[in-house]
Short mmCIF file of C-alpha atoms in Angstrom, two decimals:
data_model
loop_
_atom_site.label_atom_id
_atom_site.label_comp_id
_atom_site.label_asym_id
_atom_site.label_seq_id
_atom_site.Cartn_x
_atom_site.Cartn_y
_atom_site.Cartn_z
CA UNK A 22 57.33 3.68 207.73
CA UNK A 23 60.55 2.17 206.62
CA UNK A 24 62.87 4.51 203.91
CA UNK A 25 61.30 5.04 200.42
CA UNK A 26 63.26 3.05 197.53
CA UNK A 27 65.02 6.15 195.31
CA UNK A 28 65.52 5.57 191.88
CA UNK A 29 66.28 7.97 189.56
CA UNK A 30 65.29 7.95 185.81
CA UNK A 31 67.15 9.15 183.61
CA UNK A 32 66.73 10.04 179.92
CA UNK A 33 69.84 10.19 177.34
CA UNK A 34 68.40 12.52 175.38
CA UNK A 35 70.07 13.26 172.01
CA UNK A 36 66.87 15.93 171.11
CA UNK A 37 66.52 14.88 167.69
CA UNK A 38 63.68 12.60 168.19
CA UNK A 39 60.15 12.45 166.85
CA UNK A 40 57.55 14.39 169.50
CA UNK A 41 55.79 11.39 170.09
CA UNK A 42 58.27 10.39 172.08
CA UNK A 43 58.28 13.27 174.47
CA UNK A 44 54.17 13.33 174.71
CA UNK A 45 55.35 9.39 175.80
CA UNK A 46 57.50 10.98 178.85
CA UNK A 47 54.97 13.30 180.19
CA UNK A 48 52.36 10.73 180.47
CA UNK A 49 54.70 8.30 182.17
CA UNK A 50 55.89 11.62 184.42
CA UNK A 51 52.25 11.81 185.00
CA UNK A 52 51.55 8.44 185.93
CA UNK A 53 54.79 7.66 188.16
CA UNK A 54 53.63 11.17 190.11
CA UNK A 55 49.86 9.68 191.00
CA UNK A 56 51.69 6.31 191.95
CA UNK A 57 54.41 7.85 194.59
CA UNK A 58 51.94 10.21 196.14
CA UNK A 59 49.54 7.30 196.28
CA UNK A 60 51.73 4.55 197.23
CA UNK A 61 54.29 6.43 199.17
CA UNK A 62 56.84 3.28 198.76
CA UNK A 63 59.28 5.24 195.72
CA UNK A 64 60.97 8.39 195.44
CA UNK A 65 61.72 9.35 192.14
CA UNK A 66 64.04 12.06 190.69
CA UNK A 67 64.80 12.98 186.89
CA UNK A 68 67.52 13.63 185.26
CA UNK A 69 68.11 14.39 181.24
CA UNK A 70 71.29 15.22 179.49
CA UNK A 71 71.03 16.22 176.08
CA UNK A 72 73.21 16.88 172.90
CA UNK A 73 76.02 14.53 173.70
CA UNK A 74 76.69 11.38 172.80
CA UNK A 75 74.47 8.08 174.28
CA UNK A 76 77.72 6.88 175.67
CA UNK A 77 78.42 9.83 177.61
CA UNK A 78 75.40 10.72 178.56
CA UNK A 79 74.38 7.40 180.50
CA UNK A 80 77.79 7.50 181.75
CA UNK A 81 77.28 11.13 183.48
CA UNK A 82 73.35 9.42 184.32
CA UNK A 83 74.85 6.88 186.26
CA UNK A 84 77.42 8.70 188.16
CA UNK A 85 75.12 10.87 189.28
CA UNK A 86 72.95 8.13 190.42
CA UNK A 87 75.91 6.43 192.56
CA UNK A 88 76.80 10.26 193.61
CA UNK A 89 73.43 11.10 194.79
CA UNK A 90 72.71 6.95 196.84
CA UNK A 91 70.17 6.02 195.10
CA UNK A 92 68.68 2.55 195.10
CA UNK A 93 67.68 2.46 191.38
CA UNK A 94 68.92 4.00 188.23
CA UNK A 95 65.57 3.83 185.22
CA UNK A 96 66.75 4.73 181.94
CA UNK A 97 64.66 5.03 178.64
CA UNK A 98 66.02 6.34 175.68
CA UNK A 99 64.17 10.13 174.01
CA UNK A 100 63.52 7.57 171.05
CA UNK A 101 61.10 5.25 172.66
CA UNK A 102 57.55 4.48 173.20
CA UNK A 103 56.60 2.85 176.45
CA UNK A 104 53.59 1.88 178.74
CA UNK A 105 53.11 4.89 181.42
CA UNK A 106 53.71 1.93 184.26
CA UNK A 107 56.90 0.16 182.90
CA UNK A 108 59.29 1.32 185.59
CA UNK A 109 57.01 -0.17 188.17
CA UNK A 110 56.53 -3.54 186.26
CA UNK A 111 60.66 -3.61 186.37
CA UNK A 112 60.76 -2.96 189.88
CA UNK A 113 58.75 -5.88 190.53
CA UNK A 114 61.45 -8.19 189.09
CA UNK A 115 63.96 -7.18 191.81
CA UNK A 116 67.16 -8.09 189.87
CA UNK A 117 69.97 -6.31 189.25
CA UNK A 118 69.74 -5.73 185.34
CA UNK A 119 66.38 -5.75 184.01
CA UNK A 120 65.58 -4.25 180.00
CA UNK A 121 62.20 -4.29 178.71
CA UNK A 122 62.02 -5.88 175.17
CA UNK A 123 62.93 -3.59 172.34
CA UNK A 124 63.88 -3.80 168.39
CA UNK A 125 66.27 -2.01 166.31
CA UNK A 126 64.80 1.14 164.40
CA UNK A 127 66.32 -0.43 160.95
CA UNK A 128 65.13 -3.72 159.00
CA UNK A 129 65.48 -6.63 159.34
CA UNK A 130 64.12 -5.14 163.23
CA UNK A 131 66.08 -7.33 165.39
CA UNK A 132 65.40 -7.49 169.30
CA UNK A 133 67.92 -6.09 171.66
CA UNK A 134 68.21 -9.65 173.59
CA UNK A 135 71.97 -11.36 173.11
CA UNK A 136 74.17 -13.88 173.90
CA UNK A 137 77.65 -13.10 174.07
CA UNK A 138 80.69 -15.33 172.63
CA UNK A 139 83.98 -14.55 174.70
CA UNK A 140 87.09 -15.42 172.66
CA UNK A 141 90.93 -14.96 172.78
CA UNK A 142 92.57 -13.17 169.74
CA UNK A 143 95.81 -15.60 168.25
CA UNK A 144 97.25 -12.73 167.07
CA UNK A 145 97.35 -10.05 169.35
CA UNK A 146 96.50 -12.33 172.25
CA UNK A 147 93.83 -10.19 173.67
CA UNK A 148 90.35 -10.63 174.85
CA UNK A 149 87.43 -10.05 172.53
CA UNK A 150 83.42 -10.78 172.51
CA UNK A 151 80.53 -11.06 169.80
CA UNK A 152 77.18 -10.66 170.53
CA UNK A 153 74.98 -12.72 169.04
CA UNK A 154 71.09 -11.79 168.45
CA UNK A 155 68.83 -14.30 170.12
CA UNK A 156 65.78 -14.03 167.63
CA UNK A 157 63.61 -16.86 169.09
CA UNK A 158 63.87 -15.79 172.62
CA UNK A 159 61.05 -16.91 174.82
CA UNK A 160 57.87 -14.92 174.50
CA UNK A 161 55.74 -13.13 177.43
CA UNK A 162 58.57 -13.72 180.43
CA UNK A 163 61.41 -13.09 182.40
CA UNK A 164 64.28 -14.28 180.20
CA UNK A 165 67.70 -14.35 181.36
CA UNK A 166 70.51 -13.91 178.60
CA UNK A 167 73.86 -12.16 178.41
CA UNK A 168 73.27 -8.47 177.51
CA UNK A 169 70.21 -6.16 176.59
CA UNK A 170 69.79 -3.20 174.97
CA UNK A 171 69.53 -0.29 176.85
CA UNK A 172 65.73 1.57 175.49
CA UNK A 173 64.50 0.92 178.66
CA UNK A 174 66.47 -0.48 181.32
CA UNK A 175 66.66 -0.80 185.30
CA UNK A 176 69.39 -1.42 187.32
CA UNK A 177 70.76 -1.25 190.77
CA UNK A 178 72.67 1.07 191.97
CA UNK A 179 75.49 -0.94 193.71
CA UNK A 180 76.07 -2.56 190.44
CA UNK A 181 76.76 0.67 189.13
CA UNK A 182 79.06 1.32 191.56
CA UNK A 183 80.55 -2.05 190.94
CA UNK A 184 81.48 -2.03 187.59
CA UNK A 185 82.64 1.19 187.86
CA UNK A 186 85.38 0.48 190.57
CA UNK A 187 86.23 -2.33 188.54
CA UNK A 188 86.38 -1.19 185.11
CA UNK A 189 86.40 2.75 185.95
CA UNK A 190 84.70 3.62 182.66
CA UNK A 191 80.94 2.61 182.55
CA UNK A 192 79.59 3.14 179.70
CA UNK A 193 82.51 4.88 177.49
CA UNK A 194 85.16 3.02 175.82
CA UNK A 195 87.02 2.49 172.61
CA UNK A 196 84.93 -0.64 171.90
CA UNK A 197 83.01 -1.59 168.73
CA UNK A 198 80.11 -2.39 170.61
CA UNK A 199 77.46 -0.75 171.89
CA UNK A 200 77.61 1.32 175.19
CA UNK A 201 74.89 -1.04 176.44
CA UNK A 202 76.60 -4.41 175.12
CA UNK A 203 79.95 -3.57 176.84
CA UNK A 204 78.10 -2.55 180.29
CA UNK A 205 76.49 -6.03 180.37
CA UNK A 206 79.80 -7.48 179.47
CA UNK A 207 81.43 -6.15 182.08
CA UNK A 208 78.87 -6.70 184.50
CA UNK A 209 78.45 -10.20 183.58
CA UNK A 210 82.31 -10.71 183.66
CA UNK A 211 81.79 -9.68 187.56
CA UNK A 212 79.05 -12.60 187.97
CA UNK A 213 76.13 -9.79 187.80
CA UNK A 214 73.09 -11.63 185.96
CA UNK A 215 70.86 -9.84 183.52
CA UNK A 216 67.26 -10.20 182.53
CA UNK A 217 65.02 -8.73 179.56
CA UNK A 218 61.34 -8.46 180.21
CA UNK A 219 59.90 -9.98 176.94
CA UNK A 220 55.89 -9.85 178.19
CA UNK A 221 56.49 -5.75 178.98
CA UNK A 222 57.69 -4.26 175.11
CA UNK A 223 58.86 -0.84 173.94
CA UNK A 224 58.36 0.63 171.00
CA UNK A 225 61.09 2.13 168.88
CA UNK A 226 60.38 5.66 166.76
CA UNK A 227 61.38 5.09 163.41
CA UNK A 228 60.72 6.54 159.94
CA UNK A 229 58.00 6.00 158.92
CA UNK A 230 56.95 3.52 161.91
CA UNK A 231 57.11 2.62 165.04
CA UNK A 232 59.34 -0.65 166.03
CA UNK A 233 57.49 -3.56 167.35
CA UNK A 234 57.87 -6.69 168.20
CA UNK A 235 55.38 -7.07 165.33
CA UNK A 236 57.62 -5.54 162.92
CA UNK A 237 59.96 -7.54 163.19
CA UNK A 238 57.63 -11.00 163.03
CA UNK A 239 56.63 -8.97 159.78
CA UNK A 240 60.21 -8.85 158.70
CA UNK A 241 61.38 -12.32 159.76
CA UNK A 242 59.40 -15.61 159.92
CA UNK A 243 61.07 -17.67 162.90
CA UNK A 244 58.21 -20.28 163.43
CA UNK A 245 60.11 -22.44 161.73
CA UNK A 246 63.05 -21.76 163.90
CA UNK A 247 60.43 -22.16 167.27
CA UNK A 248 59.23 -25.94 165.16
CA UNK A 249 62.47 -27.35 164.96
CA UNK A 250 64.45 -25.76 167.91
CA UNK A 251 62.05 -23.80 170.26
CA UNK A 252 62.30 -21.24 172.17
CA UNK A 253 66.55 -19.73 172.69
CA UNK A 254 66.71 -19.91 176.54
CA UNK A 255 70.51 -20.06 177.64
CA UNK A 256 69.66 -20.81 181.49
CA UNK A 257 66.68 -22.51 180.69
CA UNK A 258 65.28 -23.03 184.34
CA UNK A 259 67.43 -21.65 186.39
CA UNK A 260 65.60 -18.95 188.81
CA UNK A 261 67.06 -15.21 189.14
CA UNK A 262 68.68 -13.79 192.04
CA UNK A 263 71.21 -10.94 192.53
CA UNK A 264 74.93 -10.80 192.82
CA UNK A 265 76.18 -11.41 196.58
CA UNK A 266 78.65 -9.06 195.52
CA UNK A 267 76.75 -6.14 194.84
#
């Protein structure tokens, strides 16, 4: 039998979450434990850090995911709600940066799917980006765009190792953005493409409910946007496929 595919799943865990959430990981522990006994194709290994910041905590995730070799690093965030099987549904995708679909905890809801405008400051001359929300993104596929959030994400292992000999930093970094913005950034800067999963969703623990992809069609009406303009696809047809580079 040829090696087993490691991947490592890792939780950023800030331990201030609702318990839901951690009922959530034990039935996905549960069900990736039947599969790799069963299937004997994955290895998997856990790791949590807790009571730091996200930023530092994924960044300390992912070193120890280059550190250790493995082939995949799995992160979900101690904050969301997912299907027991979602790691394996990514893995199927075989691309280097794949998020399931999630939404921000606060209104208007807004899914973590952007484009990102790359611009040139006139004053101090430096580099700068915006992300821009793509709220009609295509429904029920692979969708490739220029950043994700990071609830739920998979990504190789050599393009961890990429960025980081190219940028040092991974995930930490005096930027306004997110952790998870700036990662994509960089990685797409380095020709890395990246994918969310819009058929396989997360849910997001909020007060008093839990984010969907519902909640936010309850919060904002964009069939009008779909009638006149369809669906936001920035590489409309054009198939994935990894990085030669990584």
């Amino acid at each position: 039998m040829t090696d087993k595919i490691k991947v490592l799943w890792g939780i950023p865990n800030e331990g201030n979450c609702d318990p839901s959430a951690y009922d959530n990981r034990l039935e996905m522990a549960m069900h990736i434990g039947i599969r790799q006994e069963r299937d004997q194709k994955y290895e998997f290994s856990l790791s949590t850090i807790g009571q730091v910041l996200t930023p530092i905590a994924r960044e300390r995730i992912a070193e120890i995911a280059i550190e250790n070799d493995f082939d995949y690093l799995f992160m979900i965030d101690d904050d969301m709600l997912s299907p027991p099987d979602l790691i394996f549904k990514l893995l199927e995708h075989n691309v280097d940066i794949v998020a399931a679909l999630a939404f921000t905890r606060y209104p208007p809801h807004n899914p973590v799917i952007y484009n990102v405008t790359d611009g040139i400051d006139s004053v101090t001359r430096t580099k700068y980006f915006i992300n821009n929300v793509v709220k009609t993104y295509p429904k029920n596929t692979i969708v490739q765009c220029d950043a994700v959030g990071f609830g739920a994400v998979l990504i190789k292992v050599p393009v961890l190792r990429f960025v980081q000999q190219k940028f040092g930093k991974m995930f930490q970094s005096t930027c306004s953005a997110g952790e998870d913005i700036l990662f994509c950034h960089h990685a797409g800067e380095l020709g890395i493409k990246i994918y969310c999963d819009t058929l396989n969703k997360i849910g997001h623990v909020g007060h008093p409910n839990i984010i969907t992809e519902e909640t936010y069609e309850m919060f904002n009406d964009t069939s009008e946007l779909r009638n006149i303009y369809g669906d936001e696809r920035k590489y409309a047809e054009e198939s994935y496929c990894n990085n030669p580079n990584v």
